Amino acid sequence: MTNSIDINQLVRKNIRELTPYQSARRIGGSGDVWLNANEYPTAPHYQLTQQTLNRYPEQQPEQVINRYADYVGVKTEQLIVSRGADEAIELLMRAFCEPDKDSIIYCPPTYGMYLVSAQTLGINCKAISQTADWQLDLTVIEQNLASVKLIYVCSPNNPTGNLLNPDDIKTLLAMTKGKALVIVDEAYIEFSAANSVVSWLANYPHLVILRTLSKAFALAGLRCGFTIANKPVIDALQKVIAPYPLAVPVADIATQALSHENLTTMKLQVRNLNKLKERFIDKLDSLNIVERIYPSSANYILVKFNDPQVFNYCWQHGIILRDQNKQIGLENTIRITIGTQAECDAVIQALTHFERQEGK
Ligand code: PMP
């Protein structure tokens, strides 16, 4: 009988054992205030201009590449566009790592997809925890470079919000030269006053930068991200990327989002969001249940509470935040995306009610 066939025994062993990435959408929840996926809180409006859906799209849409190269100040040969930065994380592993032989390094607490992508592909992972102040532990990294091809670091880091010390990234680049690529995930860089490391590409053939339209450009639903590196790295990625990674409507909207006018709008929206963030932090700071608000260079903040029930209380009241309690060193912390003024106010209101209820 077909019903008795155990398909699971046919699944690759590492996939059978895999815990998939717990994305905000997968975790679910129900409510009106969604501040769990670091999305921009309001939607931009675009119209489709290309009526060519009978045709396959360009493999690398020329206008998107030209405009993004202009925006970040690199040559077009130093760029590849993919289905979000998430696809780029995996493309690098597919192009550079031999399964069951090579390793990647990632530095928790950090973004979960570096680990999940490696596990999916059967690539070894070395987790090297960040230091107590959430910087790279360069000594331990240096001791663990054997078999490592890729090192993923994230600045501003998700979920902690802090920037990595640029001198540490330079030290990392010096110790990995000729051995491994250093991938700096700058998904949130537009929210930060810090400089991107893109300008360092001239000096480091093994530097790779990840960027996305999902955050500051308010286009998480579009699924469009970029890898910036020197040509030999990009050429390797071109070999493994899907034949048509970006749908025609995606390229159409990404081209529009990268016009001069829309770049100006994006920068304005980032400034507005950063102002909201400052006001939100001031209000949070006055609550008794808040133990610590960590400095953030991104569109979210990590907050440590002195009560373990805060996340559940908000969840039950339709305010969906991102629990970080299980991540290494992040007990009782919650990551809160900066939403609209009304959404931020709803969080403050819920936390105030919780505080009163608990008599704190
Ligand atoms: N890097 C980091 C640090 C992220 O937080 C995210 C999105 N959550 C990504 C990469 C993936 O971004 P994209 O939407 O472009 O796939």
Tab-separated table of C-alpha atoms and ligand atoms in Angstrom:
chain	number	residue	atom	x	y	z
A	1	MET	CA	0.000	0.000	0.000
A	2	THR	CA	1.339	3.415	-0.925
A	3	ASN	CA	0.326	4.731	2.485
A	4	SER	CA	2.836	2.512	4.252
A	5	ILE	CA	5.887	3.788	2.354
A	6	ASP	CA	8.204	5.696	4.662
A	7	ILE	CA	9.353	8.554	2.469
A	8	ASN	CA	11.416	9.865	5.344
A	9	GLN	CA	13.926	7.032	4.913
A	10	LEU	CA	14.638	8.371	1.419
A	11	VAL	CA	15.364	11.888	2.661
A	12	ARG	CA	19.059	12.788	2.978
A	13	LYS	CA	20.307	12.109	6.502
A	14	ASN	CA	21.303	15.712	7.201
A	15	ILE	CA	17.882	16.926	6.039
A	16	ARG	CA	16.120	14.350	8.232
A	17	GLU	CA	18.037	15.758	11.165
A	18	LEU	CA	17.663	19.408	10.123
A	19	THR	CA	15.703	21.913	12.188
A	20	PRO	CA	14.594	24.374	9.516
A	21	TYR	CA	15.121	28.087	10.000
A	22	GLN	CA	12.454	29.409	12.352
A	23	SER	CA	11.442	32.401	10.261
A	24	ALA	CA	8.956	34.893	11.625
A	25	ARG	CA	6.384	33.619	9.119
A	26	ARG	CA	6.936	29.984	10.114
A	27	ILE	CA	6.506	30.788	13.821
A	28	GLY	CA	3.219	32.538	13.026
A	29	GLY	CA	1.125	34.257	15.703
A	30	SER	CA	-2.006	36.321	15.446
A	31	GLY	CA	-2.498	39.975	16.063
A	32	ASP	CA	-2.313	43.494	14.689
A	33	VAL	CA	1.227	44.499	15.528
A	34	TRP	CA	3.970	42.597	13.704
A	35	LEU	CA	7.410	43.600	14.872
A	36	ASN	CA	9.204	40.277	14.545
A	37	ALA	CA	10.847	40.236	11.098
A	38	ASN	CA	12.753	43.542	10.851
A	39	GLU	CA	10.541	44.639	7.988
A	40	TYR	CA	9.993	48.286	7.122
A	41	PRO	CA	6.577	49.151	8.603
A	42	THR	CA	4.948	50.751	5.560
A	43	ALA	CA	4.710	49.555	1.957
A	44	PRO	CA	6.024	51.475	-1.042
A	45	HIS	CA	3.783	51.631	-4.127
A	46	TYR	CA	5.065	50.450	-7.474
A	47	GLN	CA	3.361	49.639	-10.762
A	48	LEU	CA	4.613	46.933	-13.091
A	49	THR	CA	5.973	48.447	-16.307
A	50	GLN	CA	7.135	45.309	-18.149
A	51	GLN	CA	4.462	43.242	-19.920
A	52	THR	CA	6.858	40.504	-21.017
A	53	LEU	CA	5.832	37.581	-18.852
A	54	ASN	CA	5.804	35.229	-21.861
A	55	ARG	CA	9.613	35.569	-21.903
A	56	TYR	CA	12.207	34.343	-19.438
A	57	PRO	CA	13.904	37.171	-17.556
A	58	GLU	CA	17.527	38.228	-18.016
A	59	GLN	CA	19.856	36.069	-15.934
A	60	GLN	CA	21.260	39.217	-14.300
A	61	PRO	CA	18.921	42.136	-15.115
A	62	GLU	CA	21.172	44.812	-16.566
A	63	GLN	CA	19.372	47.864	-15.211
A	64	VAL	CA	19.219	46.469	-11.693
A	65	ILE	CA	22.935	45.678	-11.794
A	66	ASN	CA	23.854	49.090	-13.283
A	67	ARG	CA	21.804	51.022	-10.765
A	68	TYR	CA	22.948	49.043	-7.720
A	69	ALA	CA	26.585	49.298	-8.855
A	70	ASP	CA	26.118	53.087	-9.021
A	71	TYR	CA	24.435	53.156	-5.625
A	72	VAL	CA	27.267	51.308	-3.855
A	73	GLY	CA	30.129	52.614	-6.016
A	74	VAL	CA	31.461	49.395	-7.557
A	75	LYS	CA	31.911	48.072	-11.096
A	76	THR	CA	29.070	45.984	-12.514
A	77	GLU	CA	31.410	42.959	-12.654
A	78	GLN	CA	31.669	43.164	-8.842
A	79	LEU	CA	27.972	42.422	-8.293
A	80	ILE	CA	25.523	39.565	-8.481
A	81	VAL	CA	21.814	39.879	-7.738
A	82	SER	CA	19.860	37.003	-6.192
A	83	ARG	CA	16.612	36.000	-4.521
A	84	GLY	CA	17.354	37.948	-1.347
A	85	ALA	CA	20.587	37.901	0.615
A	86	ASP	CA	19.457	34.481	1.856
A	87	GLU	CA	20.093	32.943	-1.542
A	88	ALA	CA	23.529	34.578	-1.612
A	89	ILE	CA	24.447	33.006	1.748
A	90	GLU	CA	23.825	29.594	0.178
A	91	LEU	CA	25.359	30.328	-3.249
A	92	LEU	CA	28.674	31.088	-1.546
A	93	MET	CA	28.634	27.702	0.175
A	94	ARG	CA	27.683	25.905	-3.022
A	95	ALA	CA	30.500	27.560	-4.942
A	96	PHE	CA	33.252	27.373	-2.316
A	97	CYS	CA	32.647	24.471	0.104
A	98	GLU	CA	33.100	20.755	-0.463
A	99	PRO	CA	30.378	18.946	1.519
A	100	ASP	CA	31.680	16.824	4.429
A	101	LYS	CA	35.132	18.346	4.024
A	102	ASP	CA	35.143	22.129	4.224
A	103	SER	CA	33.759	24.235	7.054
A	104	ILE	CA	32.237	27.621	7.622
A	105	ILE	CA	32.621	29.784	10.718
A	106	TYR	CA	29.756	31.836	12.084
A	107	CYS	CA	29.659	33.824	15.306
A	108	PRO	CA	26.569	33.510	17.525
A	109	PRO	CA	24.473	35.205	18.677
A	110	THR	CA	23.781	36.036	15.040
A	111	TYR	CA	21.514	35.459	12.056
A	112	GLY	CA	20.340	31.833	11.888
A	113	MET	CA	20.571	31.186	8.155
A	114	TYR	CA	24.362	30.754	8.007
A	115	LEU	CA	24.008	27.602	10.100
A	116	VAL	CA	20.816	26.307	8.437
A	117	SER	CA	22.208	26.740	4.904
A	118	ALA	CA	25.409	24.902	5.824
A	119	GLN	CA	23.480	22.077	7.486
A	120	THR	CA	21.230	21.786	4.429
A	121	LEU	CA	24.244	21.358	2.166
A	122	GLY	CA	26.148	19.020	4.500
A	123	ILE	CA	28.914	21.530	5.196
A	124	ASN	CA	30.599	21.532	8.609
A	125	CYS	CA	29.943	24.500	10.884
A	126	LYS	CA	32.163	25.968	13.540
A	127	ALA	CA	30.234	28.229	15.900
A	128	ILE	CA	32.622	30.679	17.516
A	129	SER	CA	30.720	32.750	20.047
A	130	GLN	CA	31.192	36.475	20.104
A	131	THR	CA	32.909	38.084	23.085
A	132	ALA	CA	30.860	39.453	26.002
A	133	ASP	CA	30.576	42.823	24.249
A	134	TRP	CA	29.478	41.127	21.001
A	135	GLN	CA	32.633	41.492	19.006
A	136	LEU	CA	34.582	38.851	17.086
A	137	ASP	CA	36.646	36.471	19.202
A	138	LEU	CA	39.669	36.731	16.938
A	139	THR	CA	41.912	34.526	19.053
A	140	VAL	CA	39.512	31.581	18.925
A	141	ILE	CA	38.755	32.173	15.241
A	142	GLU	CA	42.483	32.062	14.451
A	143	GLN	CA	42.841	28.740	16.291
A	144	ASN	CA	39.995	27.233	14.258
A	145	LEU	CA	40.827	28.159	10.681
A	146	ALA	CA	41.758	24.631	9.554
A	147	SER	CA	39.393	23.473	6.769
A	148	VAL	CA	37.468	26.779	6.882
A	149	LYS	CA	36.518	28.296	3.518
A	150	LEU	CA	33.932	30.897	4.550
A	151	ILE	CA	33.550	33.118	7.607
A	152	TYR	CA	30.186	34.844	7.996
A	153	VAL	CA	30.081	37.978	10.131
A	154	CYS	CA	27.186	40.379	10.443
A	155	SER	CA	27.388	44.145	10.957
A	156	PRO	CA	25.057	45.591	12.189
A	157	ASN	CA	24.541	42.211	13.802
A	158	ASN	CA	21.138	40.580	13.940
A	159	PRO	CA	19.759	40.310	16.654
A	160	THR	CA	22.077	42.371	18.864
A	161	GLY	CA	22.039	45.505	16.662
A	162	ASN	CA	25.679	46.463	17.216
A	163	LEU	CA	28.365	47.104	14.635
A	164	LEU	CA	31.528	45.050	14.486
A	165	ASN	CA	34.753	46.895	15.149
A	166	PRO	CA	36.194	47.654	11.645
A	167	ASP	CA	39.746	47.020	12.872
A	168	ASP	CA	38.691	43.518	13.926
A	169	ILE	CA	37.316	42.842	10.440
A	170	LYS	CA	40.678	43.981	9.029
A	171	THR	CA	42.523	41.649	11.417
A	172	LEU	CA	40.218	38.826	10.319
A	173	LEU	CA	40.952	39.628	6.668
A	174	ALA	CA	44.683	39.582	7.381
A	175	MET	CA	44.561	36.167	9.096
A	176	THR	CA	42.420	34.564	6.364
A	177	LYS	CA	44.235	35.849	3.282
A	178	GLY	CA	44.640	33.027	0.752
A	179	LYS	CA	42.710	30.597	2.984
A	180	ALA	CA	39.095	31.687	3.314
A	181	LEU	CA	36.576	34.316	2.265
A	182	VAL	CA	35.267	36.802	4.828
A	183	ILE	CA	31.600	37.582	4.254
A	184	VAL	CA	30.323	40.757	5.879
A	185	ASP	CA	26.532	40.702	6.006
A	186	GLU	CA	25.447	44.342	5.770
A	187	ALA	CA	21.686	43.721	5.431
A	188	TYR	CA	20.978	46.631	7.822
A	189	ILE	CA	23.833	49.001	6.924
A	190	GLU	CA	21.583	51.790	5.593
A	191	PHE	CA	20.174	52.369	9.092
A	192	SER	CA	23.648	52.882	10.492
A	193	ALA	CA	25.857	55.952	10.390
A	194	ALA	CA	28.872	53.689	9.890
A	195	ASN	CA	30.585	53.221	6.559
A	196	SER	CA	30.143	50.065	4.557
A	197	VAL	CA	33.248	47.954	4.026
A	198	VAL	CA	32.593	48.030	0.247
A	199	SER	CA	35.419	50.549	-0.242
A	200	TRP	CA	37.901	47.962	1.077
A	201	LEU	CA	37.389	45.646	-1.909
A	202	ALA	CA	40.389	47.115	-3.724
A	203	ASN	CA	42.643	45.785	-0.953
A	204	TYR	CA	41.038	42.440	-0.179
A	205	PRO	CA	40.411	39.835	-2.914
A	206	HIS	CA	38.709	37.601	-0.333
A	207	LEU	CA	36.193	40.131	1.022
A	208	VAL	CA	32.489	39.601	0.224
A	209	ILE	CA	29.604	41.888	1.210
A	210	LEU	CA	25.924	40.933	1.374
A	211	ARG	CA	23.171	43.525	0.921
A	212	THR	CA	19.413	43.480	0.427
A	213	LEU	CA	16.370	45.479	-0.657
A	214	SER	CA	14.382	43.831	2.184
A	215	LYS	CA	15.125	46.313	4.950
A	216	ALA	CA	15.809	50.007	4.247
A	217	PHE	CA	14.181	49.769	0.797
A	218	ALA	CA	11.015	48.337	2.400
A	219	LEU	CA	10.878	45.482	-0.127
A	220	ALA	CA	11.094	42.263	1.921
A	221	GLY	CA	8.281	40.791	-0.182
A	222	LEU	CA	10.208	41.378	-3.400
A	223	ARG	CA	13.042	38.951	-2.507
A	224	CYS	CA	16.007	40.788	-3.976
A	225	GLY	CA	19.533	40.878	-2.570
A	226	PHE	CA	23.096	41.517	-3.719
A	227	THR	CA	26.557	40.087	-3.272
A	228	ILE	CA	29.435	42.510	-3.761
A	229	ALA	CA	32.947	41.149	-4.231
A	230	ASN	CA	35.837	41.161	-6.676
A	231	LYS	CA	35.279	39.597	-10.087
A	232	PRO	CA	36.772	36.128	-9.442
A	233	VAL	CA	34.351	35.580	-6.524
A	234	ILE	CA	31.389	36.853	-8.559
A	235	ASP	CA	32.384	34.630	-11.495
A	236	ALA	CA	32.286	31.557	-9.232
A	237	LEU	CA	28.812	32.518	-7.992
A	238	GLN	CA	27.582	33.080	-11.572
A	239	LYS	CA	28.356	29.415	-12.238
A	240	VAL	CA	26.047	28.089	-9.517
A	241	ILE	CA	23.156	30.576	-9.545
A	242	ALA	CA	19.856	29.451	-11.091
A	243	PRO	CA	19.352	30.292	-14.788
A	244	TYR	CA	16.586	32.817	-14.027
A	245	PRO	CA	16.898	33.772	-10.366
A	246	LEU	CA	14.809	36.963	-10.528
A	247	ALA	CA	11.263	37.027	-11.901
A	248	VAL	CA	10.449	39.769	-14.438
A	249	PRO	CA	8.261	41.713	-11.925
A	250	VAL	CA	11.066	41.565	-9.330
A	251	ALA	CA	13.611	43.068	-11.718
A	252	ASP	CA	11.032	45.642	-12.843
A	253	ILE	CA	10.343	46.874	-9.305
A	254	ALA	CA	13.976	46.648	-8.173
A	255	THR	CA	14.951	48.886	-11.123
A	256	GLN	CA	12.381	51.463	-10.030
A	257	ALA	CA	13.418	51.242	-6.371
A	258	LEU	CA	16.980	52.135	-7.380
A	259	SER	CA	16.091	55.327	-9.309
A	260	HIS	CA	17.581	58.597	-7.975
A	261	GLU	CA	14.191	59.710	-6.757
A	262	ASN	CA	13.438	56.502	-4.894
A	263	LEU	CA	16.921	56.379	-3.390
A	264	THR	CA	16.223	59.838	-1.941
A	265	THR	CA	12.904	58.579	-0.562
A	266	MET	CA	14.617	55.545	0.963
A	267	LYS	CA	17.156	57.769	2.745
A	268	LEU	CA	14.391	59.987	4.082
A	269	GLN	CA	12.465	56.964	5.338
A	270	VAL	CA	15.563	55.679	7.080
A	271	ARG	CA	15.973	59.046	8.841
A	272	ASN	CA	12.319	58.982	9.921
A	273	LEU	CA	12.597	55.444	11.202
A	274	ASN	CA	15.740	56.289	13.157
A	275	LYS	CA	13.895	59.200	14.810
A	276	LEU	CA	11.047	56.860	15.777
A	277	LYS	CA	13.629	54.472	17.178
A	278	GLU	CA	15.102	57.166	19.434
A	279	ARG	CA	11.649	58.122	20.766
A	280	PHE	CA	10.744	54.473	21.311
A	281	ILE	CA	13.979	53.879	23.236
A	282	ASP	CA	13.280	56.904	25.485
A	283	LYS	CA	9.850	55.524	26.363
A	284	LEU	CA	11.108	51.980	26.932
A	285	ASP	CA	13.832	53.330	29.159
A	286	SER	CA	11.279	54.642	31.648
A	287	LEU	CA	9.710	51.180	32.235
A	288	ASN	CA	10.653	49.195	35.350
A	289	ILE	CA	10.562	45.813	33.580
A	290	VAL	CA	13.240	46.933	31.131
A	291	GLU	CA	16.645	45.923	32.402
A	292	ARG	CA	18.737	46.983	29.433
A	293	ILE	CA	18.338	48.395	25.946
A	294	TYR	CA	21.323	47.551	23.792
A	295	PRO	CA	22.642	50.229	21.425
A	296	SER	CA	21.382	49.538	17.917
A	297	SER	CA	22.581	50.582	14.468
A	298	ALA	CA	19.676	48.807	12.758
A	299	ASN	CA	15.867	49.004	12.440
A	300	TYR	CA	15.323	46.894	15.564
A	301	ILE	CA	16.445	46.911	19.145
A	302	LEU	CA	17.359	44.148	21.523
A	303	VAL	CA	15.855	44.630	24.983
A	304	LYS	CA	16.579	42.678	28.155
A	305	PHE	CA	13.638	42.413	30.541
A	306	ASN	CA	13.673	41.468	34.207
A	307	ASP	CA	10.638	39.233	33.743
A	308	PRO	CA	10.522	36.098	31.554
A	309	GLN	CA	6.802	36.484	30.748
A	310	VAL	CA	6.978	39.645	28.645
A	311	PHE	CA	7.151	37.899	25.280
A	312	ASN	CA	4.141	35.650	26.002
A	313	TYR	CA	2.102	38.530	27.381
A	314	CYS	CA	2.668	40.568	24.210
A	315	TRP	CA	2.013	37.506	22.006
A	316	GLN	CA	-1.309	36.863	23.735
A	317	HIS	CA	-2.257	40.494	23.240
A	318	GLY	CA	-1.602	40.446	19.487
A	319	ILE	CA	1.820	42.086	19.613
A	320	ILE	CA	4.206	39.736	17.858
A	321	LEU	CA	7.855	40.297	18.776
A	322	ARG	CA	10.912	38.057	18.344
A	323	ASP	CA	11.930	36.034	21.377
A	324	GLN	CA	15.720	35.691	21.663
A	325	ASN	CA	15.740	33.882	25.007
A	326	LYS	CA	17.233	30.697	23.522
A	327	GLN	CA	20.169	32.330	21.772
A	328	ILE	CA	23.512	32.068	23.479
A	329	GLY	CA	23.988	34.875	26.035
A	330	LEU	CA	20.572	36.421	25.342
A	331	GLU	CA	18.460	35.189	28.282
A	332	ASN	CA	15.265	37.231	28.742
A	333	THR	CA	15.884	39.341	25.679
A	334	ILE	CA	13.400	40.234	22.978
A	335	ARG	CA	14.162	41.769	19.592
A	336	ILE	CA	11.677	44.461	18.636
A	337	THR	CA	11.480	45.804	15.094
A	338	ILE	CA	10.820	49.543	14.917
A	339	GLY	CA	7.314	49.918	13.519
A	340	THR	CA	5.102	52.920	12.856
A	341	GLN	CA	4.538	55.424	15.658
A	342	ALA	CA	1.208	53.693	16.429
A	343	GLU	CA	2.860	50.264	16.571
A	344	CYS	CA	5.616	51.498	18.877
A	345	ASP	CA	2.964	53.125	21.083
A	346	ALA	CA	1.029	49.826	21.201
A	347	VAL	CA	4.150	48.051	22.487
A	348	ILE	CA	4.697	50.672	25.190
A	349	GLN	CA	1.047	50.448	26.181
A	350	ALA	CA	1.140	46.637	26.447
A	351	LEU	CA	4.355	46.717	28.465
A	352	THR	CA	2.881	49.359	30.789
A	353	HIS	CA	-0.204	47.182	31.375
A	354	PHE	CA	1.978	44.158	32.013
A	355	GLU	CA	4.026	46.124	34.519
A	356	ARG	CA	0.911	47.246	36.400
A	357	GLN	CA	-0.541	43.716	36.376
A	358	GLU	CA	2.681	42.314	37.811
A	359	GLY	CA	2.855	45.140	40.365
A	360	LYS	CA	6.325	46.181	39.211
B	1	PMP	N1	21.113	38.819	6.667
B	1	PMP	C1	20.549	39.227	7.804
B	1	PMP	C2	21.415	39.637	8.924
B	1	PMP	C3	19.151	39.261	7.937
B	1	PMP	O1	18.600	39.643	9.071
B	1	PMP	C4	18.359	38.868	6.832
B	1	PMP	C5	16.856	38.883	6.866
B	1	PMP	N2	16.236	38.527	7.973
B	1	PMP	C6	19.004	38.430	5.686
B	1	PMP	C7	20.372	38.434	5.624
B	1	PMP	C8	18.235	37.929	4.502
B	1	PMP	O2	17.711	38.978	3.800
B	1	PMP	P1	16.851	38.770	2.475
B	1	PMP	O3	15.463	39.200	2.815
B	1	PMP	O4	17.501	39.688	1.489
B	1	PMP	O5	16.958	37.342	2.079
